[in-house]
Coordinates of C-alpha atoms in Angstrom, one line a residue:
M1267 CA 12.3 19.9 15.3
L1268 CA 8.7 21.0 15.8
G1269 CA 6.5 20.3 18.8
R1270 CA 4.1 21.8 21.3
P1271 CA 5.7 24.0 23.9
G1272 CA 4.7 21.7 26.8
D1273 CA 4.6 17.9 27.1
G1274 CA 1.4 16.0 26.7
Q1275 CA -1.2 15.8 24.0
D1276 CA -3.4 18.4 25.6
S1277 CA -1.0 21.3 25.0
R1278 CA -2.3 23.7 22.4
G1279 CA -0.3 26.8 23.1
G1280 CA 1.4 27.4 19.8
V1281 CA 4.5 25.8 18.4
A1282 CA 8.0 25.3 19.7
A1283 CA 11.0 24.8 17.4
V1284 CA 14.6 23.9 18.1
D1285 CA 17.6 23.1 15.8
I1286 CA 19.6 19.9 16.4
A1287 CA 23.1 19.8 15.1
A1288 CA 24.7 16.6 13.9
G1289 CA 26.6 16.2 17.2
G1290 CA 23.4 16.6 19.2
A1291 CA 23.8 20.3 20.2
R1292 CA 20.6 22.2 20.4
S1293 CA 19.7 25.8 19.8
P1294 CA 17.6 27.9 22.1
R1295 CA 13.9 27.1 21.7
L1296 CA 11.9 29.4 19.5
A1297 CA 8.2 30.0 20.3
L1298 CA 5.9 30.5 17.4
T1299 CA 2.2 31.0 17.0
E1300 CA 0.2 28.7 14.6
E1301 CA -0.1 31.7 12.2
E1302 CA 3.6 32.3 12.2
L1303 CA 4.6 28.7 11.5
P1304 CA 4.1 28.7 7.7
A1305 CA 6.3 31.8 7.2
Y1306 CA 9.0 30.4 9.4
V1307 CA 9.1 27.0 7.6
A1308 CA 9.1 28.8 4.2
E1309 CA 12.0 30.9 5.2
R1310 CA 14.0 27.9 6.4
E1311 CA 13.2 26.0 3.3
A1312 CA 14.4 28.9 1.1
G1313 CA 17.7 28.9 3.1
D1314 CA 19.3 25.8 4.6
R1315 CA 16.4 23.4 3.8
P1316 CA 16.6 21.4 7.1
R1317 CA 15.2 18.0 7.7
W1318 CA 12.1 18.7 9.8
V1319 CA 11.5 16.3 12.8
W1320 CA 7.9 16.1 14.0
S1321 CA 5.6 13.7 15.6
D1322 CA 3.1 13.0 12.8
T1323 CA 3.2 14.2 9.2
A1324 CA -0.6 13.9 8.9
A1325 CA -1.0 16.4 11.7
W1326 CA 1.8 18.9 10.9
Y1327 CA 2.0 19.0 7.1
P1328 CA -1.5 19.7 5.7
P1329 CA -1.8 23.2 7.2
L1330 CA 1.6 24.1 5.7
L1331 CA 0.5 22.8 2.2
A1332 CA -2.7 24.8 2.5
A1333 CA -0.6 27.9 3.2
G1334 CA 1.4 27.2 0.1
V1335 CA 4.5 25.8 1.9
R1336 CA 6.2 22.6 0.8
V1337 CA 9.0 21.0 2.8
A1338 CA 11.8 19.0 1.1
R1339 CA 12.7 16.5 3.9
A1340 CA 11.2 15.3 7.2
H1341 CA 11.6 12.6 9.8
E1342 CA 8.3 11.3 11.2
L1343 CA 8.7 10.0 14.7
R1344 CA 5.6 7.9 14.9
L1345 CA 6.3 5.9 11.7
S1346 CA 9.9 5.5 12.6
H1347 CA 9.0 4.4 16.1
A1348 CA 6.8 1.6 14.6
I1349 CA 9.7 0.3 12.5
L1350 CA 12.4 0.5 15.2
V1351 CA 10.4 -1.0 18.0
R1352 CA 10.0 -4.2 16.0
S1353 CA 13.1 -4.3 13.9
A1354 CA 15.4 -7.3 14.5
L1355 CA 18.4 -5.0 13.6
V1356 CA 17.8 -3.0 16.8
P1357 CA 19.7 -5.0 19.5
E1358 CA 18.1 -3.3 22.6
P1359 CA 14.6 -1.9 21.8
A1360 CA 13.5 -1.8 25.4
A1361 CA 13.6 2.0 25.7
L1362 CA 11.6 2.4 22.5
R1363 CA 9.0 -0.2 23.7
A1364 CA 8.6 1.6 27.0
A1365 CA 7.7 4.9 25.1
V1366 CA 4.1 3.7 24.5
E1367 CA 2.9 7.3 23.9
W1368 CA 4.6 7.0 20.5
D1369 CA 2.7 3.9 19.4
A1370 CA 0.3 4.8 16.6
A1371 CA -3.1 5.9 17.8
Q1372 CA -5.9 3.3 17.3
A1373 CA -8.5 4.0 14.7
D1374 CA -12.2 4.2 15.7
T1375 CA -12.7 0.5 15.1
D1376 CA -12.4 -2.7 17.1
P1377 CA -8.7 -3.7 16.6
A1378 CA -9.6 -7.3 17.1
S1379 CA -11.5 -7.2 13.9
A1380 CA -8.5 -6.2 11.8
A1381 CA -5.8 -8.9 12.1
A1382 CA -2.3 -7.7 11.1
T1383 CA -1.7 -9.9 8.0
L1384 CA 0.0 -9.4 4.7
F1385 CA -3.2 -8.1 3.1
E1386 CA -5.1 -6.4 5.9
V1387 CA -4.5 -3.1 7.6
D1388 CA -2.3 -3.1 10.7
P1389 CA -4.6 -1.7 13.4
A1390 CA -1.6 0.0 15.0
A1391 CA -1.0 1.9 11.8
S1392 CA -4.5 2.6 10.6
R1393 CA -4.9 5.8 12.6
H1394 CA -6.3 9.2 12.5
P1395 CA -3.7 12.0 12.9
S1396 CA -2.7 12.3 16.5
A1397 CA -2.3 15.6 18.3
P1398 CA 1.4 16.6 18.2
L1399 CA 3.2 15.8 21.4
G1400 CA 5.2 18.3 23.4
L1401 CA 8.7 19.3 22.3
D1402 CA 10.4 17.6 25.3
A1403 CA 8.7 14.3 24.4
A1404 CA 9.7 14.6 20.8
L1405 CA 13.3 15.4 21.7
A1406 CA 13.4 12.3 24.0
E1407 CA 12.0 10.1 21.3
F1408 CA 14.3 11.4 18.7
D1409 CA 17.3 10.6 20.9
R1410 CA 16.0 7.1 21.5
Q1411 CA 15.6 6.6 17.7
R1412 CA 19.1 7.9 16.9
A1413 CA 20.5 5.6 19.5
A1414 CA 18.6 2.6 18.2
V1415 CA 19.9 3.2 14.6
A1416 CA 23.4 3.7 15.8
G1417 CA 23.2 0.5 17.8
A1418 CA 22.3 -1.5 14.7
G1419 CA 25.9 -1.6 13.7
A1420 CA 26.4 -2.9 10.1
G1421 CA 22.6 -2.6 9.5
A1422 CA 22.5 1.1 10.5
G1423 CA 22.8 2.3 7.0
R1424 CA 19.9 0.3 5.7
L1425 CA 17.8 1.1 8.7
G1426 CA 18.5 4.8 8.3
L1427 CA 17.5 4.6 4.6
L1428 CA 14.3 2.8 5.5
L1429 CA 13.3 5.5 8.0
A1430 CA 14.1 8.2 5.5
A1431 CA 12.0 6.5 2.8
E1432 CA 9.1 5.9 5.2
S1433 CA 9.1 9.5 6.3
A1434 CA 9.3 10.7 2.6
G1435 CA 6.3 8.5 1.9
A1436 CA 4.4 10.3 4.7
L1437 CA 5.1 13.6 3.0
I1438 CA 4.0 12.2 -0.4
A1439 CA 0.7 10.8 1.1
A1440 CA -0.1 14.3 2.6
E1441 CA 0.8 16.0 -0.7
M1442 CA -1.3 13.6 -2.8
R1443 CA -4.3 14.2 -0.6
A1444 CA -3.8 17.9 -0.8
A1445 CA -3.4 17.9 -4.6
G1446 CA -6.1 15.2 -5.2
V1447 CA -6.6 12.9 -8.1
P1448 CA -8.0 14.8 -11.2
W1449 CA -11.5 13.2 -11.5
D1450 CA -14.2 13.5 -14.1
A1451 CA -17.4 12.9 -12.2
A1452 CA -19.5 13.1 -15.4
E1453 CA -17.4 10.3 -16.9
H1454 CA -17.7 8.3 -13.7
D1455 CA -21.5 8.7 -13.9
R1456 CA -21.5 7.6 -17.5
L1457 CA -19.5 4.5 -16.6
L1458 CA -21.9 3.6 -13.8
H1459 CA -24.9 4.2 -16.1
E1460 CA -23.3 1.9 -18.7
A1461 CA -22.6 -0.9 -16.1
L1462 CA -25.6 -0.6 -13.8
G1463 CA -28.3 1.4 -15.6
P1464 CA -29.8 4.7 -14.6
R1465 CA -29.2 6.0 -11.1
P1466 CA -31.9 4.6 -8.8
P1467 CA -33.6 6.5 -6.0
R1468 CA -31.5 6.6 -2.8
G1469 CA -31.4 3.1 -1.3
G1470 CA -32.7 1.4 -4.4
K1471 CA -31.1 -1.0 -6.8
P1472 CA -30.1 -0.2 -10.4
A1473 CA -32.1 -1.8 -13.3
K1474 CA -29.3 -4.2 -14.4
M1475 CA -28.9 -5.5 -10.8
L1476 CA -32.6 -6.0 -10.5
A1477 CA -32.7 -7.9 -13.8
L1478 CA -29.9 -10.2 -12.8
A1479 CA -31.6 -10.8 -9.4
D1480 CA -34.7 -11.9 -11.2
E1481 CA -32.6 -14.4 -13.3
V1482 CA -31.1 -15.8 -10.2
R1483 CA -34.4 -16.2 -8.4
A1484 CA -35.9 -17.9 -11.5
A1485 CA -33.0 -20.3 -11.8
L1486 CA -33.3 -21.2 -8.1
A1487 CA -37.1 -21.4 -8.2
D1488 CA -37.1 -19.1 -5.2
P1489 CA -38.9 -15.8 -6.1
T1490 CA -38.4 -14.2 -2.7
V1491 CA -34.8 -15.0 -1.8
S1492 CA -32.6 -12.1 -0.8
L1493 CA -29.3 -12.0 -2.8
D1494 CA -27.9 -9.6 -0.2
S1495 CA -28.3 -12.0 2.7
P1496 CA -25.6 -14.7 2.6
P1497 CA -27.4 -17.1 5.0
K1498 CA -30.7 -16.9 3.1
L1499 CA -28.9 -17.1 -0.3
L1500 CA -26.8 -20.1 0.9
R1501 CA -29.9 -22.0 2.0
S1502 CA -31.6 -21.3 -1.4
L1503 CA -28.5 -22.5 -3.3
R1504 CA -28.4 -25.7 -1.4
R1505 CA -32.1 -26.4 -2.0
S1506 CA -31.3 -26.1 -5.7
G1507 CA -28.5 -28.7 -5.5
I1508 CA -25.6 -26.2 -5.4
E1509 CA -23.6 -27.6 -2.5
V1510 CA -21.4 -24.8 -1.4
T1511 CA -20.2 -23.7 2.1
S1512 CA -20.1 -20.0 1.2
T1513 CA -21.3 -17.6 -1.5
S1514 CA -17.7 -16.7 -2.5
R1515 CA -17.0 -16.3 -6.2
W1516 CA -14.2 -19.0 -6.2
E1517 CA -16.6 -21.6 -4.7
L1518 CA -19.6 -20.7 -6.9
E1519 CA -17.4 -20.9 -10.1
E1520 CA -16.9 -24.6 -9.5
H1521 CA -20.6 -25.3 -10.1
D1522 CA -22.3 -25.6 -13.5
H1523 CA -25.8 -24.3 -12.7
P1524 CA -27.9 -21.6 -14.5
A1525 CA -28.1 -19.5 -11.4
V1526 CA -24.3 -19.1 -11.1
P1527 CA -23.5 -16.8 -14.0
P1528 CA -26.2 -14.2 -13.2
L1529 CA -25.4 -14.4 -9.4
L1530 CA -21.7 -13.7 -10.1
G1531 CA -22.7 -10.8 -12.3
Y1532 CA -25.0 -9.5 -9.6
K1533 CA -22.3 -9.7 -7.0
K1534 CA -19.8 -7.9 -9.2
L1535 CA -22.3 -5.0 -9.8
A1536 CA -23.2 -4.9 -6.1
R1537 CA -19.5 -4.4 -5.3
L1538 CA -19.2 -1.6 -7.8
L1539 CA -22.3 0.1 -6.5
S1540 CA -21.4 -0.1 -2.8
A1541 CA -17.7 0.7 -3.2
N1542 CA -17.6 3.3 -6.0
G1543 CA -21.2 4.1 -6.9
W1544 CA -23.1 7.4 -7.1
E1545 CA -22.9 7.9 -3.3
W1546 CA -19.1 7.5 -3.5
I1547 CA -19.0 10.3 -6.1
D1548 CA -21.2 12.5 -3.8
E1549 CA -18.9 11.9 -0.8
W1550 CA -15.4 11.9 -2.3
V1551 CA -15.4 14.1 -5.4
R1552 CA -15.3 17.8 -5.1
G1553 CA -14.3 20.5 -7.5
G1554 CA -12.8 18.0 -10.0
R1555 CA -10.7 16.2 -7.4
Y1556 CA -10.9 12.9 -5.6
R1557 CA -9.0 13.1 -2.3
P1558 CA -8.4 9.7 -0.7
V1559 CA -6.8 9.2 2.7
Y1560 CA -3.6 7.2 2.5
V1561 CA -2.1 5.4 5.4
P1562 CA 1.7 5.0 4.8
G1563 CA 3.0 1.8 6.4
G1564 CA -0.6 0.7 7.0
V1565 CA 0.1 -3.0 6.3
V1566 CA 2.7 -4.9 8.3
T1567 CA 4.9 -5.4 5.3
G1568 CA 5.2 -1.6 4.8
R1569 CA 2.6 -1.4 2.0
W1570 CA 0.2 1.5 2.1
A1571 CA -3.4 1.2 3.1
S1572 CA -6.3 3.7 2.8
S1573 CA -8.6 4.7 5.6
G1574 CA -10.9 6.7 3.4
G1575 CA -12.0 6.7 -0.2
G1576 CA -10.7 3.3 -1.2
A1577 CA -7.8 4.5 -3.4
L1578 CA -6.1 1.1 -3.2
Q1579 CA -9.2 -0.7 -4.4
L1580 CA -10.3 1.4 -7.4
P1581 CA -11.6 -0.9 -10.1
R1582 CA -9.9 -0.7 -13.4
A1583 CA -13.2 -0.1 -15.2
L1584 CA -13.3 3.4 -13.6
R1585 CA -9.8 4.4 -14.7
P1586 CA -11.2 6.6 -17.6
A1587 CA -12.6 8.9 -14.9
L1588 CA -9.0 9.9 -14.1
R1589 CA -8.8 12.9 -16.4
A1590 CA -6.1 15.6 -16.5
D1591 CA -7.1 19.2 -16.2
P1592 CA -7.2 21.2 -19.5
G1593 CA -3.7 21.9 -20.6
W1594 CA -2.3 19.1 -18.4
R1595 CA -1.4 15.5 -18.9
L1596 CA -1.4 12.3 -16.8
V1597 CA 2.0 10.5 -16.8
S1598 CA 1.2 6.9 -15.7
A1599 CA 3.7 4.2 -15.0
D1600 CA 3.7 0.7 -13.5
V1601 CA 6.4 -1.8 -12.9
A1602 CA 6.3 -5.2 -14.5
Q1603 CA 6.5 -8.1 -12.1
L1604 CA 7.8 -6.0 -9.2
E1605 CA 7.9 -8.7 -6.5
P1606 CA 9.6 -11.4 -8.6
R1607 CA 12.2 -8.9 -9.7
V1608 CA 12.8 -7.8 -6.1
L1609 CA 13.2 -11.5 -5.2
A1610 CA 15.8 -11.9 -7.9
A1611 CA 17.7 -8.8 -6.7
M1612 CA 17.6 -9.7 -3.0
S1613 CA 18.8 -13.3 -3.6
G1614 CA 21.4 -12.4 -6.2
D1615 CA 19.9 -15.1 -8.4
R1616 CA 21.5 -14.3 -11.8
G1617 CA 19.5 -16.9 -13.7
M1618 CA 16.2 -15.2 -12.7
A1619 CA 17.8 -11.7 -13.3
E1620 CA 18.7 -12.8 -16.8
A1621 CA 15.2 -14.2 -17.5
G1622 CA 13.7 -10.8 -16.9
R1623 CA 16.4 -8.6 -18.5
G1624 CA 14.7 -6.2 -20.8
R1625 CA 11.6 -8.3 -21.2
D1626 CA 8.6 -9.8 -19.5
L1627 CA 10.0 -12.0 -16.7
Y1628 CA 7.4 -14.7 -17.1
A1629 CA 8.1 -15.0 -20.8
G1630 CA 11.8 -15.2 -20.0
I1631 CA 11.2 -18.1 -17.7
V1632 CA 9.3 -19.9 -20.5
D1633 CA 12.2 -19.2 -22.9
S1634 CA 14.7 -20.6 -20.4
G1635 CA 12.8 -23.9 -20.6
V1636 CA 11.6 -24.1 -17.0
V1637 CA 7.9 -24.2 -17.9
A1638 CA 5.8 -24.4 -21.0
S1639 CA 3.6 -21.3 -20.9
R1640 CA 3.5 -17.8 -19.4
Q1641 CA 0.6 -18.7 -17.2
E1642 CA 2.6 -21.6 -15.8
A1643 CA 5.5 -19.3 -15.1
K1644 CA 3.2 -16.9 -13.3
T1645 CA 1.6 -19.6 -11.3
A1646 CA 4.9 -21.1 -10.3
L1647 CA 6.4 -17.8 -9.1
L1648 CA 3.3 -16.8 -7.2
G1649 CA 3.2 -20.2 -5.6
A1650 CA 6.9 -19.9 -4.6
M1651 CA 6.3 -16.4 -3.0
Y1652 CA 3.0 -17.2 -1.4
G1653 CA 3.5 -20.8 -0.4
G1654 CA 1.3 -22.5 -2.9
T1655 CA 1.7 -26.3 -2.4
R1656 CA -1.3 -27.7 -4.2
G1657 CA -2.5 -28.0 -7.7
D1658 CA -0.4 -26.4 -10.4
S1659 CA 1.7 -24.5 -7.9
G1660 CA 2.8 -27.7 -6.1
R1661 CA 3.7 -29.2 -9.5
L1662 CA 5.6 -26.3 -10.9
V1663 CA 7.5 -24.8 -7.9
P1664 CA 10.1 -27.7 -7.8
R1665 CA 11.1 -26.7 -11.3
L1666 CA 11.9 -23.2 -10.1
R1667 CA 14.0 -24.6 -7.3
R1668 CA 16.2 -26.4 -9.8
S1669 CA 16.5 -23.5 -12.2
F1670 CA 16.6 -20.6 -9.7
P1671 CA 18.1 -22.1 -6.5
R1672 CA 19.2 -18.9 -4.8
A1673 CA 15.8 -17.1 -5.2
M1674 CA 13.9 -20.2 -4.0
A1675 CA 16.3 -20.7 -1.1
L1676 CA 15.6 -17.2 0.1
V1677 CA 11.8 -17.6 0.4
D1678 CA 12.1 -21.2 1.6
E1679 CA 14.4 -20.1 4.4
A1680 CA 12.0 -17.3 5.3
A1681 CA 9.2 -19.8 5.5
A1682 CA 11.2 -22.2 7.7
A1683 CA 11.9 -19.3 10.1
G1684 CA 8.2 -18.6 10.3
E1685 CA 7.3 -22.3 10.9
R1686 CA 9.7 -22.2 13.9
G1687 CA 8.0 -19.1 15.2
G1688 CA 10.8 -16.7 14.2
V1689 CA 10.7 -13.3 12.6
V1690 CA 12.2 -12.3 9.3
S1691 CA 13.2 -8.9 7.9
T1692 CA 13.0 -7.0 4.7
W1693 CA 16.1 -5.8 2.7
L1694 CA 16.2 -2.6 4.7
G1695 CA 15.3 -3.9 8.1
R1696 CA 11.5 -3.9 8.6
S1697 CA 10.8 -7.0 10.7
S1698 CA 7.7 -9.2 10.8
P1699 CA 5.6 -9.5 13.9
P1700 CA 6.1 -12.6 16.0
P1701 CA 3.3 -15.2 16.1
A1702 CA 0.6 -14.6 18.6
P1703 CA 0.9 -16.1 22.1
E1704 CA -2.0 -18.5 21.2
W1705 CA 0.2 -19.8 18.3
R1706 CA 3.0 -20.6 20.7
E1707 CA 0.7 -22.2 23.2
L1708 CA -0.7 -24.4 20.4
Q1709 CA 2.8 -25.5 19.3
A1710 CA 3.8 -26.2 23.0
R1711 CA 0.7 -28.3 23.6
A1712 CA 1.3 -30.3 20.4
S1713 CA 4.9 -31.1 21.5
L1714 CA 3.8 -32.8 24.7
P1715 CA 3.9 -36.6 24.8
E1716 CA 0.2 -36.8 25.5
A1717 CA -0.8 -34.5 22.6
S1718 CA -3.5 -36.0 20.4
G1719 CA -3.1 -36.5 16.7
R1720 CA -5.7 -33.7 16.1
E1721 CA -3.7 -31.3 18.2
Q1722 CA -0.5 -32.1 16.3
D1723 CA -2.2 -31.7 12.9
H1724 CA -3.6 -28.4 14.0
A1725 CA -0.2 -27.2 15.2
R1726 CA 1.5 -28.2 11.9
R1727 CA -1.2 -26.4 9.9
A1728 CA -0.7 -23.3 12.0
A1729 CA 3.1 -23.5 11.6
R1730 CA 2.8 -23.8 7.8
E1731 CA 0.4 -20.9 7.7
F1732 CA 2.8 -18.6 9.6
G1733 CA 5.6 -19.9 7.3
R1734 CA 3.6 -18.7 4.3
F1735 CA 3.2 -15.3 6.0
T1736 CA 7.0 -14.9 6.6
R1737 CA 7.8 -16.4 3.1
N1738 CA 6.0 -13.5 1.4
F1739 CA 6.8 -10.9 4.0
V1740 CA 10.4 -10.5 2.9
V1741 CA 9.5 -10.1 -0.7
Q1742 CA 6.4 -8.0 -0.4
G1743 CA 8.1 -5.8 2.2
T1744 CA 11.2 -5.2 0.1
A1745 CA 9.0 -4.5 -2.9
A1746 CA 7.3 -1.8 -0.8
E1747 CA 10.7 -0.4 0.1
W1748 CA 11.7 -0.2 -3.6
A1749 CA 8.4 1.6 -4.3
L1750 CA 9.0 4.1 -1.5
A1751 CA 12.5 4.8 -2.8
W1752 CA 11.0 5.2 -6.3
L1753 CA 8.4 7.7 -5.0
A1754 CA 10.9 9.6 -2.9
E1755 CA 13.3 10.0 -5.8
L1756 CA 10.5 10.9 -8.2
R1757 CA 9.2 13.5 -5.8
R1758 CA 12.7 15.1 -5.6
R1759 CA 13.1 15.1 -9.4
L1760 CA 9.6 16.6 -10.0
A1761 CA 10.3 19.4 -7.4
V1762 CA 13.2 20.8 -9.5
L1763 CA 11.2 21.0 -12.7
P1764 CA 10.4 24.6 -13.4
A1765 CA 6.9 25.9 -12.8
A1766 CA 4.9 26.0 -16.1
D1767 CA 3.5 29.2 -17.4
V1768 CA 0.1 27.6 -18.1
A1769 CA -2.9 29.4 -19.2
A1770 CA -5.1 27.4 -16.8
P1771 CA -3.3 26.6 -13.5
A1772 CA -4.6 23.5 -11.7
R1773 CA -6.2 25.6 -8.9
A1774 CA -7.9 22.5 -7.5
S1775 CA -4.5 21.0 -6.7
G1776 CA -3.7 23.7 -4.3
P1777 CA -1.2 26.6 -4.1
V1778 CA 1.9 24.3 -4.0
F1779 CA 1.1 22.3 -7.1
E1780 CA -1.1 24.5 -9.3
R1781 CA 1.8 25.1 -11.8
H1782 CA 4.0 22.2 -11.0
A1783 CA 4.1 18.5 -12.0
H1784 CA 3.2 16.5 -9.0
L1785 CA 2.3 13.0 -7.8
A1786 CA -1.4 12.4 -7.9
F1787 CA -1.9 8.7 -7.4
F1788 CA 0.1 5.6 -6.1
L1789 CA -0.9 2.0 -5.9
H1790 CA 1.9 -0.4 -4.8
D1791 CA 3.7 -0.6 -8.1
E1792 CA 2.1 2.2 -10.0
V1793 CA 2.3 6.0 -10.0
I1794 CA 0.4 8.7 -11.8
V1795 CA 1.8 12.2 -12.2
H1796 CA -0.3 15.2 -13.1
A1797 CA 1.8 17.5 -15.2
P1798 CA 1.4 20.6 -17.3
A1799 CA 1.5 19.5 -20.9
E1800 CA 4.7 21.4 -21.6
R1801 CA 6.4 19.5 -18.7
A1802 CA 4.9 16.0 -19.4
E1803 CA 7.9 14.6 -21.3
A1804 CA 10.2 15.9 -18.5
A1805 CA 8.0 14.3 -15.9
A1806 CA 8.0 11.0 -17.8
S1807 CA 11.8 11.1 -17.9
A1808 CA 11.8 11.8 -14.2
V1809 CA 9.6 8.7 -13.6
S1810 CA 12.0 6.4 -15.5
E1811 CA 15.1 7.9 -14.0
A1812 CA 13.7 7.6 -10.5
A1813 CA 13.1 3.9 -11.0
V1814 CA 16.7 3.4 -12.0
A1815 CA 17.9 5.4 -9.1
A1816 CA 15.7 3.4 -6.7
S1817 CA 17.2 0.1 -7.9
R1818 CA 20.7 1.4 -7.5
L1819 CA 20.0 2.8 -4.0
L1820 CA 18.7 -0.6 -2.8
F1821 CA 20.5 -3.1 -4.8
G1822 CA 23.7 -1.4 -6.1
D1823 CA 25.0 -2.9 -9.3
S1824 CA 22.5 -5.8 -9.4
P1825 CA 21.8 -7.0 -12.9
V1826 CA 18.1 -7.0 -12.2
D1827 CA 16.2 -4.3 -14.1
F1828 CA 12.8 -2.9 -13.3
P1829 CA 11.1 -2.0 -16.6
L1830 CA 8.2 0.4 -16.7
D1831 CA 5.0 0.6 -18.7
L1832 CA 5.0 4.4 -19.3
R1833 CA 2.2 6.4 -20.8
V1834 CA 1.4 10.1 -21.3
S1835 CA -2.3 10.8 -21.9
E1836 CA -5.2 13.0 -21.0
R1837 CA -7.1 10.1 -19.3
A1838 CA -5.9 7.1 -17.4
E1839 CA -6.4 3.8 -19.2
K1840 CA -8.4 0.8 -18.0
G1841 CA -5.3 -1.4 -18.0

């Protein structure tokens, strides 16, 4: 275990280390300077390769990587604390909840503006690296966490696996930031020029955006309206007979008006310019590398988020800018229909497993006679997992219930738990947050004899909404666990591949990875490995083998397979 010599976040006097045996016995403390730490870690890694225990991977690991030191295993106390303090598998979490110093530090934003939902960043996990706590505090927290896992009884194995996977993910996030994504800034510039026109002066609009804006203003007969001001644009749209309540794409698409196509085109280009335009290149690309800031466990389901660089929102149109170094290759892989396959494996629904065996799952559902087209199969499954009750989803989901009863029962039961105000858990034991106190107050008021019909309707809608959250939580969260297991196993397999004797080492990837195949990018169900050309096929095999290993680790001998779309190339494809 590593920590600061004294307790408290203000201690900066070097590093303290102690060995912890399986039975809990501890060695005498060892005092190290910051300069001595990399050599000490490297020596231990070359010997007994311990599992390092530390407060925050984002604080401890980057200096080691910069010094050319890679660790094989670690246990991060902060990420593990966040899981254990909420997990329904932990019978007595009071001691963990009292240790508030281990709660993730808040980001420099208003937490009230970032609701913890399936698709937004959890404000408790979107954090800057915290200063490592003292060794005594770390030892006490580690003891609490071991006691919590041991107290989980039959769930201890799964919970321990989740903590190991989460901690491995933190190592991978730090390594991917250190190595960076190989990025061709010239190609990115070319793609922007193709989409937007020549780069404008700072603060100006590109030519193609200006042309579209002129089309919109002409169609609206409003030559001065600002397309970047939603209130002004909304008033202009209504004056032209386009009755909308917002300027969102889905609402605009419902109207047949000559202003709509150029407006949608303008909004698309505006997003590209603001999110990944020329200023993004200036800020995020250096020396042929794009180095995003990943936040493991940044979403309540366990999915990753990004607090810098927008790695999880990169548009497909920019994928050609991902370019391997000379003499290197990109090994890209993504999983087909990860969440539906996870649902089939969790529920043990053999009918759904058979529908996806060795083929596109949606096509398999069509072949089984449940629906008529692949699009209907996709709509039905997404409706089942996300709680779609209207339109095509409402019409098609009942067919899935008849054909795949075990899979549908799992998500229906999760939804029912949420509607009652309960929590649900993923396959390995990450639990959903309970509804807010305001939600419970609303339900309580609606249950009173004097409650109005409006209050009762409001309460029912809120209950259904929380049920939709818990319905998908179990699936999305377990899919995130599968992906973590895939990443961790892939990292382990890549680490044992021999270094390549390349003529042009990937210096920009740092001393740890300049001659080794390494993970460069991750997005929920997709990975990209940067590999020396002579190791590319071995890296591709490692990617495939890791997916099989992840499936066995989580689901044993389940008949569900997780096929990959695997490619080896110099550039990433648009997809």
